[in-house]
Coordinates of C-alpha atoms in Angstrom, one line a residue:
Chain A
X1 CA 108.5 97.8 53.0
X2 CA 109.0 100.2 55.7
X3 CA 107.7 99.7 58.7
X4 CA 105.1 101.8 60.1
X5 CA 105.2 104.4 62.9
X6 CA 103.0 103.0 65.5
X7 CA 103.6 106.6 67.3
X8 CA 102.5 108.4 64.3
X9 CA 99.7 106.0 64.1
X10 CA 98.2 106.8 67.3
X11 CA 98.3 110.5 67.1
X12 CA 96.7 110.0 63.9
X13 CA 94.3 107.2 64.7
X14 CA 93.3 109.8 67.5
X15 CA 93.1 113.0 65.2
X16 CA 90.6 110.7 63.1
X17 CA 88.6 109.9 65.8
X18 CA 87.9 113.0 68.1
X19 CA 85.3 114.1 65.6
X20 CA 82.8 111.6 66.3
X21 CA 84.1 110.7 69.8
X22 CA 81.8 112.5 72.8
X23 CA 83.8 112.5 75.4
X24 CA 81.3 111.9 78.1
X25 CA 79.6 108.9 76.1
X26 CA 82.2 107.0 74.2
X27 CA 84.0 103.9 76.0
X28 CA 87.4 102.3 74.6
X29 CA 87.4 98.2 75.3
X30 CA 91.2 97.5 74.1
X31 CA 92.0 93.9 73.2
X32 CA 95.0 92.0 75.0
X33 CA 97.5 93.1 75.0
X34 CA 98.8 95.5 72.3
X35 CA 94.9 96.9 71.8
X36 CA 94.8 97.4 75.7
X37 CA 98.1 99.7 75.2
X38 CA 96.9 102.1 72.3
X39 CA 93.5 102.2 74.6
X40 CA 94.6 103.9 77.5
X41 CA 97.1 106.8 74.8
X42 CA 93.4 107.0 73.2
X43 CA 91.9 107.6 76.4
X44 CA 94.2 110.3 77.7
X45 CA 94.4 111.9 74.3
X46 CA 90.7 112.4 73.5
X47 CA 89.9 113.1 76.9
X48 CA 87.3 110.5 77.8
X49 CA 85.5 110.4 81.2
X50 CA 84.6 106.9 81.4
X51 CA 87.6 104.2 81.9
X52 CA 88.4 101.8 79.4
X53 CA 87.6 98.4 79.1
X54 CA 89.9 95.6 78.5
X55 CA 89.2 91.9 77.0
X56 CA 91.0 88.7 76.5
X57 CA 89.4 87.1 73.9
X58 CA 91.0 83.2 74.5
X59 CA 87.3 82.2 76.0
X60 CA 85.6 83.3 72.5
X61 CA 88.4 82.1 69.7
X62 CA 87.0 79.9 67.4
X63 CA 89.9 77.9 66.9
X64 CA 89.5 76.4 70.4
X65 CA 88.6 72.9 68.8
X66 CA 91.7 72.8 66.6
X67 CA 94.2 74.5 68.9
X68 CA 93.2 74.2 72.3
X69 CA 93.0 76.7 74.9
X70 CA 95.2 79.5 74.4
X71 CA 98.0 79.8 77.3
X72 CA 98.5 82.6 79.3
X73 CA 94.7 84.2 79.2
X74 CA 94.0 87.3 81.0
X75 CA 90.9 88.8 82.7
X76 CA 88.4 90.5 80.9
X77 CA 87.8 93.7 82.5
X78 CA 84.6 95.8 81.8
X79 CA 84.3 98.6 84.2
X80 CA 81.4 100.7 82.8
X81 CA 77.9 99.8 82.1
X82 CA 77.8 98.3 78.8
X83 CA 73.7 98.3 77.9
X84 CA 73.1 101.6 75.8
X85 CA 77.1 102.9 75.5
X86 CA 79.1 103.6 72.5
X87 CA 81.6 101.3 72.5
X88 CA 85.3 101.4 70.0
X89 CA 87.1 97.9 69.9
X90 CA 90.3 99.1 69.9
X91 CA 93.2 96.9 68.4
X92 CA 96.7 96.9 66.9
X93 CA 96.9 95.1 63.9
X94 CA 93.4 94.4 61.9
X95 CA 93.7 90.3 60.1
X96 CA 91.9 87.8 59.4
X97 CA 88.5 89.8 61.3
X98 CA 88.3 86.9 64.0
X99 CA 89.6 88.0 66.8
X100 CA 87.3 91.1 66.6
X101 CA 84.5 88.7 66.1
X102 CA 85.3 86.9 69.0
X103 CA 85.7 90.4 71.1
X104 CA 82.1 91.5 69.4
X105 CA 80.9 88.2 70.8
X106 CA 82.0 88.5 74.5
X107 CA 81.1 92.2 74.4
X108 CA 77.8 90.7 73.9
X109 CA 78.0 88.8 77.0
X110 CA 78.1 91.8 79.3
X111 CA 75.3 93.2 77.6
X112 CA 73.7 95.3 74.9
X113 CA 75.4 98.5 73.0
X114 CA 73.7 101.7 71.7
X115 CA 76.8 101.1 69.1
X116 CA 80.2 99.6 68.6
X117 CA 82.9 100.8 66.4
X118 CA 86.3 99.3 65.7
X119 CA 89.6 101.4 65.4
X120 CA 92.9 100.3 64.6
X121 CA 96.3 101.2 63.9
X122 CA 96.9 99.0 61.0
X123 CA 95.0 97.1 58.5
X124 CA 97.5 94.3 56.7
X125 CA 94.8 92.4 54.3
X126 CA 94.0 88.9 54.1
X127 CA 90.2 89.6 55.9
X128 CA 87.9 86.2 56.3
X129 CA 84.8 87.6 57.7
X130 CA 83.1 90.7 56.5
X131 CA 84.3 93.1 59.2
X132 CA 86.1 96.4 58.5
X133 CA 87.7 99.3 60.9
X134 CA 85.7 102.5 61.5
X135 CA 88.9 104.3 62.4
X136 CA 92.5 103.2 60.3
X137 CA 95.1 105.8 59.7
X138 CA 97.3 103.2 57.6
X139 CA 96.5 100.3 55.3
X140 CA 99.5 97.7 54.0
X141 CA 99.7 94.6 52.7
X142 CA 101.8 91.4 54.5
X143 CA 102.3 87.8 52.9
X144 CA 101.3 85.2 55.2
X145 CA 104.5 84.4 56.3
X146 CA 105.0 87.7 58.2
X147 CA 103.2 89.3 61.1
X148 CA 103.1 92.9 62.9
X149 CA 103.4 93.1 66.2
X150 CA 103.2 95.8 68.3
X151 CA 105.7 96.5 71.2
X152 CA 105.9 98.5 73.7
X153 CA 109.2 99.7 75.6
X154 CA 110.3 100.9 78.7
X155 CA 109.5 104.4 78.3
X156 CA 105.9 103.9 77.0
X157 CA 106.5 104.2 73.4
X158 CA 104.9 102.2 71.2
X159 CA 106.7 100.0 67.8
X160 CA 106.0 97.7 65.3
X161 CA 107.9 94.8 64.4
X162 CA 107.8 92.5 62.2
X163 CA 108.2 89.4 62.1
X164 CA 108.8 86.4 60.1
X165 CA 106.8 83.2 61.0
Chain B
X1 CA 111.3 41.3 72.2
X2 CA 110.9 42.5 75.9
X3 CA 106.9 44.7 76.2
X4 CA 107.9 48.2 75.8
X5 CA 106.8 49.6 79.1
X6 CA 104.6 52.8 78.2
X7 CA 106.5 55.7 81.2
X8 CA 104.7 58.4 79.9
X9 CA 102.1 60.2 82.3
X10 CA 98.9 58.5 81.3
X11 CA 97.3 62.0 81.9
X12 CA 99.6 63.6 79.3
X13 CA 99.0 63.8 75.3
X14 CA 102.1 63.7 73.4
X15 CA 102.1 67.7 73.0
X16 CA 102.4 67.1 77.2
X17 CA 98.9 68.6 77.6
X18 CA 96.9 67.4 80.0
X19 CA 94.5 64.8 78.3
X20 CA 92.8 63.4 81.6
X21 CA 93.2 64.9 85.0
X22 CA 93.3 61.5 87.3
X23 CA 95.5 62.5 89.9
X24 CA 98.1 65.5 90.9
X25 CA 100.7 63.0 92.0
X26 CA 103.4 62.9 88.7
X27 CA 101.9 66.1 87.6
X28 CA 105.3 68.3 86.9
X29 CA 105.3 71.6 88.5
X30 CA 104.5 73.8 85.1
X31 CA 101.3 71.8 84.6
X32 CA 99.6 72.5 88.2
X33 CA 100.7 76.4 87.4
X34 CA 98.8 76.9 84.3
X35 CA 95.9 75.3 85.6
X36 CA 96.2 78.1 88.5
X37 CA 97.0 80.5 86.3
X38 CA 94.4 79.7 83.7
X39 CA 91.6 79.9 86.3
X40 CA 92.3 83.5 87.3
X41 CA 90.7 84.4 84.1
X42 CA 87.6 82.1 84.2
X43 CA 86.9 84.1 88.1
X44 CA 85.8 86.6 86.1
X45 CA 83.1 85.3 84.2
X46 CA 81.1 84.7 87.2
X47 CA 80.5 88.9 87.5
X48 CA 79.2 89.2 84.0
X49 CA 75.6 89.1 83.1
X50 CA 76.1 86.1 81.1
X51 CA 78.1 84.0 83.1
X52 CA 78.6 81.3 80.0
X53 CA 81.9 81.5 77.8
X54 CA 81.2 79.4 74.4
X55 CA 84.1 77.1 74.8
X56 CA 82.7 73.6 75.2
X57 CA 79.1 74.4 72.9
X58 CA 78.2 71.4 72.0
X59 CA 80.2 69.0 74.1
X60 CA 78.2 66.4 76.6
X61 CA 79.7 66.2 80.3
X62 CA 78.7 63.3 81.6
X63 CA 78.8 63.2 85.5
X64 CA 79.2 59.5 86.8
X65 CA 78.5 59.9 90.7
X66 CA 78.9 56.2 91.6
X67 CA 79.3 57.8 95.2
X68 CA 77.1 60.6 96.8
X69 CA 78.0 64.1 96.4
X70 CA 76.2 67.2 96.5
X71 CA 79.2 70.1 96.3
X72 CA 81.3 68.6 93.9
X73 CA 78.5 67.7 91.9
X74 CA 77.1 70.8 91.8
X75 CA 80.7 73.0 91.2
X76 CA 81.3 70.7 88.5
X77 CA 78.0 71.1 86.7
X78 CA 78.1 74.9 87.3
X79 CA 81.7 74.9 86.0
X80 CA 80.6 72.6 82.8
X81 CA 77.6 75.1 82.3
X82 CA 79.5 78.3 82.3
X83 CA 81.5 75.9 79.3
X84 CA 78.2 75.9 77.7
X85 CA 78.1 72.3 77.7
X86 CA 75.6 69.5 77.8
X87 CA 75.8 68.3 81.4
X88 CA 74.5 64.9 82.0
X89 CA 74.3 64.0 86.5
X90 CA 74.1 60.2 86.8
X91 CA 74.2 58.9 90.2
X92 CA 74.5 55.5 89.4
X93 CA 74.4 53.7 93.1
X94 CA 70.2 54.4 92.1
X95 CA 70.6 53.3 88.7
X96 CA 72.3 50.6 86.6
X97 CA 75.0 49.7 88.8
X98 CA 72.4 48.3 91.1
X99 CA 71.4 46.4 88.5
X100 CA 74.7 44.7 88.4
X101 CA 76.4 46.4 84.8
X102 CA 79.9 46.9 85.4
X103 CA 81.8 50.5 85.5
X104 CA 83.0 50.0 81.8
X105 CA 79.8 49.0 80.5
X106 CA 78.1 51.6 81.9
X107 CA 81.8 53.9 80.4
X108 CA 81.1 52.1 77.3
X109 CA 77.0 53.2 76.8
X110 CA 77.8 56.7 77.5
X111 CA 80.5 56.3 75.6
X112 CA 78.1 55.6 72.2
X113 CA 75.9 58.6 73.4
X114 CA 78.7 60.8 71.7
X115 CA 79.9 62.1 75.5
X116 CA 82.7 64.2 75.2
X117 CA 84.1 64.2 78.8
X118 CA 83.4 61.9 81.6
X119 CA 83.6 63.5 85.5
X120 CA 83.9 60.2 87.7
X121 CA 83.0 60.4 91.1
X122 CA 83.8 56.5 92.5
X123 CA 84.3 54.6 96.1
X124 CA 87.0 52.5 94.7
X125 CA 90.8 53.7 94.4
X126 CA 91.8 53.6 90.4
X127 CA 88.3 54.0 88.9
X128 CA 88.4 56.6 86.9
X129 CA 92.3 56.0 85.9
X130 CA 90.5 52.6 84.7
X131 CA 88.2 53.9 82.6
X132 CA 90.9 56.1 81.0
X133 CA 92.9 53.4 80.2
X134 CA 90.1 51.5 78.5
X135 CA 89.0 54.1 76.6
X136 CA 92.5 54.5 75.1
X137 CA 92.4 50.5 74.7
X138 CA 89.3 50.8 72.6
X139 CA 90.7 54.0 70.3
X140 CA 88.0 56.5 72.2
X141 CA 90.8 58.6 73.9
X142 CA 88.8 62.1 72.5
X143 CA 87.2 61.1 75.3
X144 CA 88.4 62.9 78.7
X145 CA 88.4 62.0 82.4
X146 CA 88.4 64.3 85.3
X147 CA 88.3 62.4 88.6
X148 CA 86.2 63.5 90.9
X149 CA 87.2 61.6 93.8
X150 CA 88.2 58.1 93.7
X151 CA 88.2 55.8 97.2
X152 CA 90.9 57.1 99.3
X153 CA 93.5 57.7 96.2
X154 CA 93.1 61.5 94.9
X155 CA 90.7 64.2 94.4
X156 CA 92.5 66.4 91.8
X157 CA 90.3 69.2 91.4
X158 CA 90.0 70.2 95.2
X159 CA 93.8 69.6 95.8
X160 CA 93.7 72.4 92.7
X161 CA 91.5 74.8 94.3
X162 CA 92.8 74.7 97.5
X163 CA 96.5 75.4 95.9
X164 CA 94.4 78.7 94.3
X165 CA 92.8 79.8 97.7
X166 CA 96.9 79.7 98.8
X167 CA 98.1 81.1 96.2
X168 CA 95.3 83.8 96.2
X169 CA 95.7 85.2 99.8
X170 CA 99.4 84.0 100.3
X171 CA 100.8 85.1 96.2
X172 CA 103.6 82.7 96.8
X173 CA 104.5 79.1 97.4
X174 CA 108.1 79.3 98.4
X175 CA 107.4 81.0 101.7
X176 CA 105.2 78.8 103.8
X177 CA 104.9 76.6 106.3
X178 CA 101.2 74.8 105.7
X179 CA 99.3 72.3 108.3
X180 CA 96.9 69.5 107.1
X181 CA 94.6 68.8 110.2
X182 CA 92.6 65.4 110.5
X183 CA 91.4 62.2 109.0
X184 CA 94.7 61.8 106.7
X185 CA 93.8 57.8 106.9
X186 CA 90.9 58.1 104.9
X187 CA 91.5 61.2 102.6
X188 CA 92.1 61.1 99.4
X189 CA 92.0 65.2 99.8
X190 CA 94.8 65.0 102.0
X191 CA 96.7 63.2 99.5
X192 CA 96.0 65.1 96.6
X193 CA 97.3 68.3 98.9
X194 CA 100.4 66.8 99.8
X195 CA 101.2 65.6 96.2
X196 CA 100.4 69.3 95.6
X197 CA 102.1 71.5 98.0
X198 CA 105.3 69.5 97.5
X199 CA 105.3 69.9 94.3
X200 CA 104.6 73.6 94.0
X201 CA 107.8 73.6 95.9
X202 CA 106.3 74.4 99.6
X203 CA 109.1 74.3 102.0
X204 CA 107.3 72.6 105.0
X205 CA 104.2 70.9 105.1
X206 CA 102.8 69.2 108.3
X207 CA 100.4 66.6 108.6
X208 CA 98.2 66.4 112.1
X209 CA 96.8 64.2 113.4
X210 CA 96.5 60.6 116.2
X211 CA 98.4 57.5 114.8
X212 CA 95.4 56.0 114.0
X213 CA 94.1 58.3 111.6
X214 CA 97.4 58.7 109.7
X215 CA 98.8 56.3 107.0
X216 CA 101.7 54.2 107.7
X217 CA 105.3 55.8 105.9
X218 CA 103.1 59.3 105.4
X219 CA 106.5 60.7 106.0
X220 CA 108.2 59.5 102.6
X221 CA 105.4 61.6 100.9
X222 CA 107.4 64.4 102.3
X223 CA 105.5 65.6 105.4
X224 CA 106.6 66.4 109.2
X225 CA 104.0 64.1 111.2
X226 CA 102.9 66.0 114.7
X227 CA 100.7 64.0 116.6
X228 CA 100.3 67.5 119.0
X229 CA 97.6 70.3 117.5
X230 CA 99.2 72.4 119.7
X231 CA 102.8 71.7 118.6
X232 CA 101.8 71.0 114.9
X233 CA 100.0 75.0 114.9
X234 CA 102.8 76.9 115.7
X235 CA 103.6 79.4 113.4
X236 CA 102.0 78.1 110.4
X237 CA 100.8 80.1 107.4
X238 CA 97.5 77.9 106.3
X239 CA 95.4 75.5 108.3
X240 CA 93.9 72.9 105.8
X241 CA 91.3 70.8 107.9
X242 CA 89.7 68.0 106.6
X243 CA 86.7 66.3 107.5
X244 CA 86.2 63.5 109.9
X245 CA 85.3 60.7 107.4
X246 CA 82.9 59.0 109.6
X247 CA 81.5 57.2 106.9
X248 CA 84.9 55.5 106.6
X249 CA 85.2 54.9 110.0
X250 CA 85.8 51.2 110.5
X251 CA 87.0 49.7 114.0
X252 CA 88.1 51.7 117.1
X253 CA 90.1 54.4 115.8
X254 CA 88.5 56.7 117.7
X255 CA 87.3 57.0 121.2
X256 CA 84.5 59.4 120.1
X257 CA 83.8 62.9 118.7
X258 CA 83.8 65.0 121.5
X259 CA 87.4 63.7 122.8
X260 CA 88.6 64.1 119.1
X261 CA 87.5 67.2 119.0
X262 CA 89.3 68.1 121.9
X263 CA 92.8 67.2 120.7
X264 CA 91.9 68.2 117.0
X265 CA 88.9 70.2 116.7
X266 CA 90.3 74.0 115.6
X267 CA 89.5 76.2 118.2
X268 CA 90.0 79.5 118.6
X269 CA 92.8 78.9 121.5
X270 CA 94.4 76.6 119.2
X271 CA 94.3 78.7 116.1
X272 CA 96.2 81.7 118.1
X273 CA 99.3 79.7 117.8
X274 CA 99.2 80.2 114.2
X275 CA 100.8 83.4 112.5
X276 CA 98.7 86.1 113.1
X277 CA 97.7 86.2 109.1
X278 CA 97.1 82.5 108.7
X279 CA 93.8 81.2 107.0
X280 CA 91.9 78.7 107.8
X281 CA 90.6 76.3 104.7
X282 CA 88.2 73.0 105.2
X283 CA 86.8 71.0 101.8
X284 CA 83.5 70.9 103.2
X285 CA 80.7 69.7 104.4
X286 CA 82.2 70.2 108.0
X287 CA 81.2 68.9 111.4
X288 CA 80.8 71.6 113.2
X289 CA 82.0 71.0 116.9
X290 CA 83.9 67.6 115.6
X291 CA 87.1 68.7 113.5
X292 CA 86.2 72.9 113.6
X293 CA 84.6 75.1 116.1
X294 CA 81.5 76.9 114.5
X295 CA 83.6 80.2 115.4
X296 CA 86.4 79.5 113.4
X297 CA 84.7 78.1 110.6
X298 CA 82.8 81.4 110.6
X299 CA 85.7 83.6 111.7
X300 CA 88.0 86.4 109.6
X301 CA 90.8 84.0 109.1
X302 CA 88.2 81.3 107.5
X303 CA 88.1 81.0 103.6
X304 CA 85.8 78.3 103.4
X305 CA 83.6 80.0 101.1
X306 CA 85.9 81.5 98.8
X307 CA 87.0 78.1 98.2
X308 CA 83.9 77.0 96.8
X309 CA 83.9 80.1 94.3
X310 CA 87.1 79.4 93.3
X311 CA 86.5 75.5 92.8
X312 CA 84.3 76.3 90.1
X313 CA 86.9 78.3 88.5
X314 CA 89.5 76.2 88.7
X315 CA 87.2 73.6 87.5
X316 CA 86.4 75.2 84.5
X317 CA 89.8 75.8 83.9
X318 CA 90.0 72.1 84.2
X319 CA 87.6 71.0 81.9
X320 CA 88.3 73.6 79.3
X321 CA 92.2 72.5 79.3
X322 CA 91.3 69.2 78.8
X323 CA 88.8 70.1 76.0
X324 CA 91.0 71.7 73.9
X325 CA 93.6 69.0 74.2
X326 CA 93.4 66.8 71.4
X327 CA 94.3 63.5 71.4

């Protein structure tokens, strides 16, 4: 399978949503860390006025009683005024659904949204909660064994990997 | 067959997360780190609307204040309510302990009221490390300890907090040159500090204070003893003063508080000889005019208060660590 162009992706992901974007409305809220990454390209490249958001979800998992606290959590960072806004949870690689349920659930916590949306660059399968993306430019399917993760290098450029667990 | 003797850190699981948090003393250097580094995150929550996280729903804190305490009462509740647990305040000098039941049978009746965590609070030295131990005798080691301050042993989570307040204005350990100021006798804060600061790797760390306050051998825990303020000051990065414990205060070991607080009370004059950028920390409650001049404790170089914020963090930290540990 080849793997996909996560620069490609985000041009794309962008063309896809710039029609439904308002630019003096609609606030990004990336998740850690790869999500926080294709935020601020989405930012610049549909021109929005209000900053983006950024959240750790570690406080919200709900695999906290099996696995403990995850290591190495960040600072959520809202920096807009969440009652009323349009809102787009912005990730790398769409899964299982939980970790965008945890993000929807801490969003939550900072207040009430006029409405949130979820884009993201890649949807591999295997979903076990009813969510799905508003905004996906590419759709594969990975075995469980393998994972995508999203780097970024020196330069700013953005790359999948994948990897074998 | 010679008793295997157990040398693991009774506070460690055998993943090496922290399963109780008894003392800092043993504590390697990576553990006291993510704690620090875990409750830089949990600062946050405090600005938010909702200033809960969901990550001990459902879980009963039980606080076992078998000695008064108001602040660390109160941080730890907050820090177990932003959890979103069940927090449960006994102060048991008013309750059954007066009526003679014993620290593990009052352990033990909390214990079958499903608690999930225990924050002990105790005059006597080894308390809370006692109750740990028996609840890993009786196969109830889901259950978790924090101490809260046990007789003149350790007080983890301010020893924590104060290491955050450093490493918040100062970034970095390797650097400094860090004063504890008072009643080292009779502190278990002191000792929890020391254990601390050595092993985040501080390079010198003083202690302050007459003979009779101080320990005997308080030099093999890896402190330069002054018995000079004046001398001890000079040049140092962080003045950590501690209160005058003069509930503890048995015998003439001091002439009174006024002449203390001349040769120990932080002044202003004696503060000067510190670097220019130092801060000045106290645990609280402080004695105004006894170990700390009210214009210190309310001057720029004081961080008393953001020590408090930052206790509940780290506390939560604490608690949420230990939560998500499983036995």
């Amino acid at each position: 399978m080849p793997i996909p162009d996560a620069e490609a992706l985000i041009t794309a992901l962008a063309d896809a949503m710039r029609p439904h974007v308002d630019p003096a409305r609609t606030a990004l809220v990336g998740i850690h860390t790869g999500g926080v990454w294709i935020a601020q390209r989405l930012q610049a490249a549909l021109g929005l006025k209000t900053a983006s958001g950024a959240i750790d979800v570690s406080f919200y998992r709900d695999d906290y009683s099996q696995r403990g606290l995850h290591a190495g959590a960040k600072s959520s960072q809202i920096p807009f005024d969440v009652d009323g806004a349009h809102i787009v949870i912005v990730d790398d690689v769409l899964y299982t659904g939980r970790t965008i349920r945890a993000a929807m659930n801490e969003l939550f916590d900072y207040g009430r949204p006029a409405k949130v949306e979820l884009a993201v660059l890649a949807d591999r399968g295997g979903r076990e909660l009813p969510i799905a993306p508003t905004y996906c430019p590419h759709v594969l399917s990975l075995p469980v064994a393998q994972m995508l993760a999203l780097e970024k290098a020196e330069d700013g450029k953005l790359s999948f990997r994948l990897i074998e667990k | 067959m010679s008793p295997v003797r157990n040398t693991a850190n009774p506070q460690l699981n055998a993943h090496g997360e922290l399963q109780h948090l008894l003392t800092i003393e043993g504590l390697p250097r990576d553990v006291l780190t993510r704690i620090l580094d875990t409750a830089a995150p949990f600062t946050e929550v405090a600005e938010r609307e909702v200033k809960k996280v969901p990550l001990l729903r459902g879980k009963s804190v039980f606080n076992l204040f078998f000695e008064n305490s108001t602040r660390t009462r109160t941080t730890f509740e907050i820090a177990a309510k932003r959890l979103s647990a069940d927090v449960i305040n006994l102060n048991i000098n008013t309750s059954s302990a007066a009526k003679g039941e014993s620290l593990l049978d009052t352990a033990d009746n909390l214990a079958a009221m499903q608690a999930d965590m225990f924050v002990v609070r105790h005059a006597s030295s080894g308390a809370p490390y006692l109750i740990a131990q028996h609840l890993a005798a009786t196969g109830r080691d889901h259950i978790h300890v924090v101490n809260a301050g046990d007789g003149r042993h350790a007080h983890p989570t301010q020893g924590l907090l104060d290491m955050y307040t450093i490493r918040h204005y100062k970034k970095d350990f390797s650097n400094l040159t860090i004063a504890i100021v008072g009643d080292v006798l009779h502190s278990r804060v002191a000792r929890s500090q020391i254990h601390a600061l050595t092993t985040l790797g501080v390079p010198e760390v003083r202690v302050i204070a007459p003979k009779t306050l101080l320990p005997t051998g308080v030099e093999r825990m890896g402190v330069r003893v002054f018995n000079d303020m004046k001398e001890g000051l000079r040049g140092v990065d962080v003045v950590m003063m501690l209160r005058l414990q003069n509930e503890r205060m048995q015998g003439a070991l001091l002439p009174s508080p006024q002449e203390y607080f001349k040769s120990y009370g932080l002044t202003p004059d004696k503060l000067a000889l510190a670097k220019p950028d130092a801060i000045v920390m106290h645990p609280g409650p402080m004695n105004r005019g006894v170990e700390i001049d009210s214009s210190v404790a309310d001057g720029k170089q004081a961080v008393i208060l953001p020590q408090v914020t930052f206790g509940i963090a780290v506390r939560m930290a604490v608690m949420a660590m230990l939560g998500g540990a499983n036995a």
